[in-house]
Amino acid sequence: MGTLTGEARSAKGGLAAGGKKNVPAPVVVSGLVFELEQLAVPGQHLLFEACQKVLKDKQIVLTPALWSRFGLAAPLAEALNRLLATADRKPLSGDKLALEAQEAFLRAIARPTLKLNGALDELLREAARANIKVGALSLLPGDRAQALLAHLGLQERVSLQVMAQKGAPAPTAEGWLMTCKAIGVSARCSVALASSAQANYAALGAGLRCVVIPNEFTSYQDFGGADLVVEDLKELRVKDLHSLLRSCSFR
């Protein structure tokens, strides 16, 4: 019988040239996590409309500019109280109006006509083909988040994490980390899709890569540190995610 060459020995017995054993490169599992009610559906716009209607009944006109100023950085009751103080309408209760607006928002987000963002749907399908694990972070009450996930047909495609910190206006670093844990992928090997500066900074603070897709209320914000900012989710492809995560093994 003939003798094996060095290359053949390497292929058959796991020995590289020089007699060293080949060690297979570690398989890096990557993850994609996103804000459920901000990116799967236009949640920020629905909340704005709910508050707009509640305030209109009190003869207060809520404009997109006012919502961007008051409605994004604080819990809803606090935001409305600050808005009322600025409008010199202190006798009104922001807490009570917030409850009314929240109820209207929850009704709106449960509408049968609400549809999944087509661009996100396509990205998730592409991610599934690339074996990327996907998780969604929600600030909704648990039962409402589950219902929305089911209505959008995502319950079999996405792992849901409901954020424990009630009343927060945007995801926290802990929320992003818990979502990564839910899909079984480390933060350093995950990309977050965020819609606001707060969500972006929280994701970066948690050690994730972050792509920001601003909405009509957050487009003016500073997204410093974000790995990528896109005007439309249609611009984002799985190859972009792979590009961001290429060096995750060394982070």
JSON list of N, CA and C in Angstrom, two decimals, residues 4 15 42 58 71 84 88 92 94 104 113 130 135 146 152 157 228 235 250:
[
{"chain": "A", "resi": 4, "resn": "LEU", "atom": "N", "xyz": [0.52, 7.74, 2.88]},
{"chain": "A", "resi": 4, "resn": "LEU", "atom": "CA", "xyz": [-0.29, 8.94, 2.76]},
{"chain": "A", "resi": 4, "resn": "LEU", "atom": "C", "xyz": [0.59, 10.17, 2.70]},
{"chain": "A", "resi": 15, "resn": "LEU", "atom": "N", "xyz": [-4.67, 15.97, 10.88]},
{"chain": "A", "resi": 15, "resn": "LEU", "atom": "CA", "xyz": [-3.36, 16.55, 11.11]},
{"chain": "A", "resi": 15, "resn": "LEU", "atom": "C", "xyz": [-3.04, 17.56, 10.03]},
{"chain": "A", "resi": 42, "resn": "PRO", "atom": "N", "xyz": [-46.47, 50.45, 13.00]},
{"chain": "A", "resi": 42, "resn": "PRO", "atom": "CA", "xyz": [-46.13, 51.85, 13.31]},
{"chain": "A", "resi": 42, "resn": "PRO", "atom": "C", "xyz": [-46.61, 52.27, 14.69]},
{"chain": "A", "resi": 58, "resn": "LYS", "atom": "N", "xyz": [-59.77, 68.00, 24.87]},
{"chain": "A", "resi": 58, "resn": "LYS", "atom": "CA", "xyz": [-59.51, 69.03, 25.89]},
{"chain": "A", "resi": 58, "resn": "LYS", "atom": "C", "xyz": [-59.08, 70.34, 25.25]},
{"chain": "A", "resi": 71, "resn": "GLY", "atom": "N", "xyz": [-43.04, 63.62, 23.94]},
{"chain": "A", "resi": 71, "resn": "GLY", "atom": "CA", "xyz": [-43.59, 62.28, 24.04]},
{"chain": "A", "resi": 71, "resn": "GLY", "atom": "C", "xyz": [-42.63, 61.12, 23.95]},
{"chain": "A", "resi": 84, "resn": "LEU", "atom": "N", "xyz": [-48.81, 69.58, 29.41]},
{"chain": "A", "resi": 84, "resn": "LEU", "atom": "CA", "xyz": [-49.89, 70.39, 29.98]},
{"chain": "A", "resi": 84, "resn": "LEU", "atom": "C", "xyz": [-49.34, 71.61, 30.71]},
{"chain": "A", "resi": 88, "resn": "ASP", "atom": "N", "xyz": [-49.89, 75.61, 29.81]},
{"chain": "A", "resi": 88, "resn": "ASP", "atom": "CA", "xyz": [-50.60, 76.29, 30.89]},
{"chain": "A", "resi": 88, "resn": "ASP", "atom": "C", "xyz": [-51.97, 75.69, 31.14]},
{"chain": "A", "resi": 92, "resn": "LEU", "atom": "N", "xyz": [-55.59, 70.13, 34.36]},
{"chain": "A", "resi": 92, "resn": "LEU", "atom": "CA", "xyz": [-55.84, 68.81, 33.77]},
{"chain": "A", "resi": 92, "resn": "LEU", "atom": "C", "xyz": [-54.84, 67.80, 34.32]},
{"chain": "A", "resi": 94, "resn": "GLY", "atom": "N", "xyz": [-52.43, 64.83, 33.73]},
{"chain": "A", "resi": 94, "resn": "GLY", "atom": "CA", "xyz": [-51.71, 64.06, 32.73]},
{"chain": "A", "resi": 94, "resn": "GLY", "atom": "C", "xyz": [-51.80, 62.57, 32.99]},
{"chain": "A", "resi": 104, "resn": "ALA", "atom": "N", "xyz": [-56.64, 53.73, 24.32]},
{"chain": "A", "resi": 104, "resn": "ALA", "atom": "CA", "xyz": [-56.90, 53.95, 22.90]},
{"chain": "A", "resi": 104, "resn": "ALA", "atom": "C", "xyz": [-55.79, 53.34, 22.04]},
{"chain": "A", "resi": 113, "resn": "THR", "atom": "N", "xyz": [-57.05, 45.02, 11.13]},
{"chain": "A", "resi": 113, "resn": "THR", "atom": "CA", "xyz": [-56.51, 45.51, 9.86]},
{"chain": "A", "resi": 113, "resn": "THR", "atom": "C", "xyz": [-55.01, 45.82, 9.92]},
{"chain": "A", "resi": 130, "resn": "ALA", "atom": "N", "xyz": [-30.63, 32.42, 6.36]},
{"chain": "A", "resi": 130, "resn": "ALA", "atom": "CA", "xyz": [-29.22, 32.51, 6.74]},
{"chain": "A", "resi": 130, "resn": "ALA", "atom": "C", "xyz": [-28.96, 31.95, 8.14]},
{"chain": "A", "resi": 135, "resn": "GLY", "atom": "N", "xyz": [-35.16, 37.72, 17.59]},
{"chain": "A", "resi": 135, "resn": "GLY", "atom": "CA", "xyz": [-35.94, 38.00, 18.79]},
{"chain": "A", "resi": 135, "resn": "GLY", "atom": "C", "xyz": [-36.60, 39.36, 18.70]},
{"chain": "A", "resi": 146, "resn": "GLN", "atom": "N", "xyz": [-48.04, 39.17, 23.10]},
{"chain": "A", "resi": 146, "resn": "GLN", "atom": "CA", "xyz": [-48.24, 37.83, 22.53]},
{"chain": "A", "resi": 146, "resn": "GLN", "atom": "C", "xyz": [-49.32, 37.86, 21.46]},
{"chain": "A", "resi": 152, "resn": "LEU", "atom": "N", "xyz": [-49.63, 39.03, 13.75]},
{"chain": "A", "resi": 152, "resn": "LEU", "atom": "CA", "xyz": [-48.72, 39.32, 12.64]},
{"chain": "A", "resi": 152, "resn": "LEU", "atom": "C", "xyz": [-48.11, 38.05, 12.04]},
{"chain": "A", "resi": 157, "resn": "ARG", "atom": "N", "xyz": [-41.75, 32.37, 14.22]},
{"chain": "A", "resi": 157, "resn": "ARG", "atom": "CA", "xyz": [-40.53, 32.87, 13.59]},
{"chain": "A", "resi": 157, "resn": "ARG", "atom": "C", "xyz": [-39.65, 33.69, 14.52]},
{"chain": "A", "resi": 228, "resn": "LEU", "atom": "N", "xyz": [-25.09, 51.76, 11.81]},
{"chain": "A", "resi": 228, "resn": "LEU", "atom": "CA", "xyz": [-25.72, 52.07, 10.53]},
{"chain": "A", "resi": 228, "resn": "LEU", "atom": "C", "xyz": [-27.04, 52.78, 10.79]},
{"chain": "A", "resi": 235, "resn": "GLU", "atom": "N", "xyz": [-33.80, 49.17, 2.78]},
{"chain": "A", "resi": 235, "resn": "GLU", "atom": "CA", "xyz": [-32.38, 49.31, 2.42]},
{"chain": "A", "resi": 235, "resn": "GLU", "atom": "C", "xyz": [-31.50, 48.27, 3.10]},
{"chain": "A", "resi": 250, "resn": "PHE", "atom": "N", "xyz": [-14.04, 38.36, 17.76]},
{"chain": "A", "resi": 250, "resn": "PHE", "atom": "CA", "xyz": [-12.85, 38.99, 18.35]},
{"chain": "A", "resi": 250, "resn": "PHE", "atom": "C", "xyz": [-13.20, 40.19, 19.22]}
]
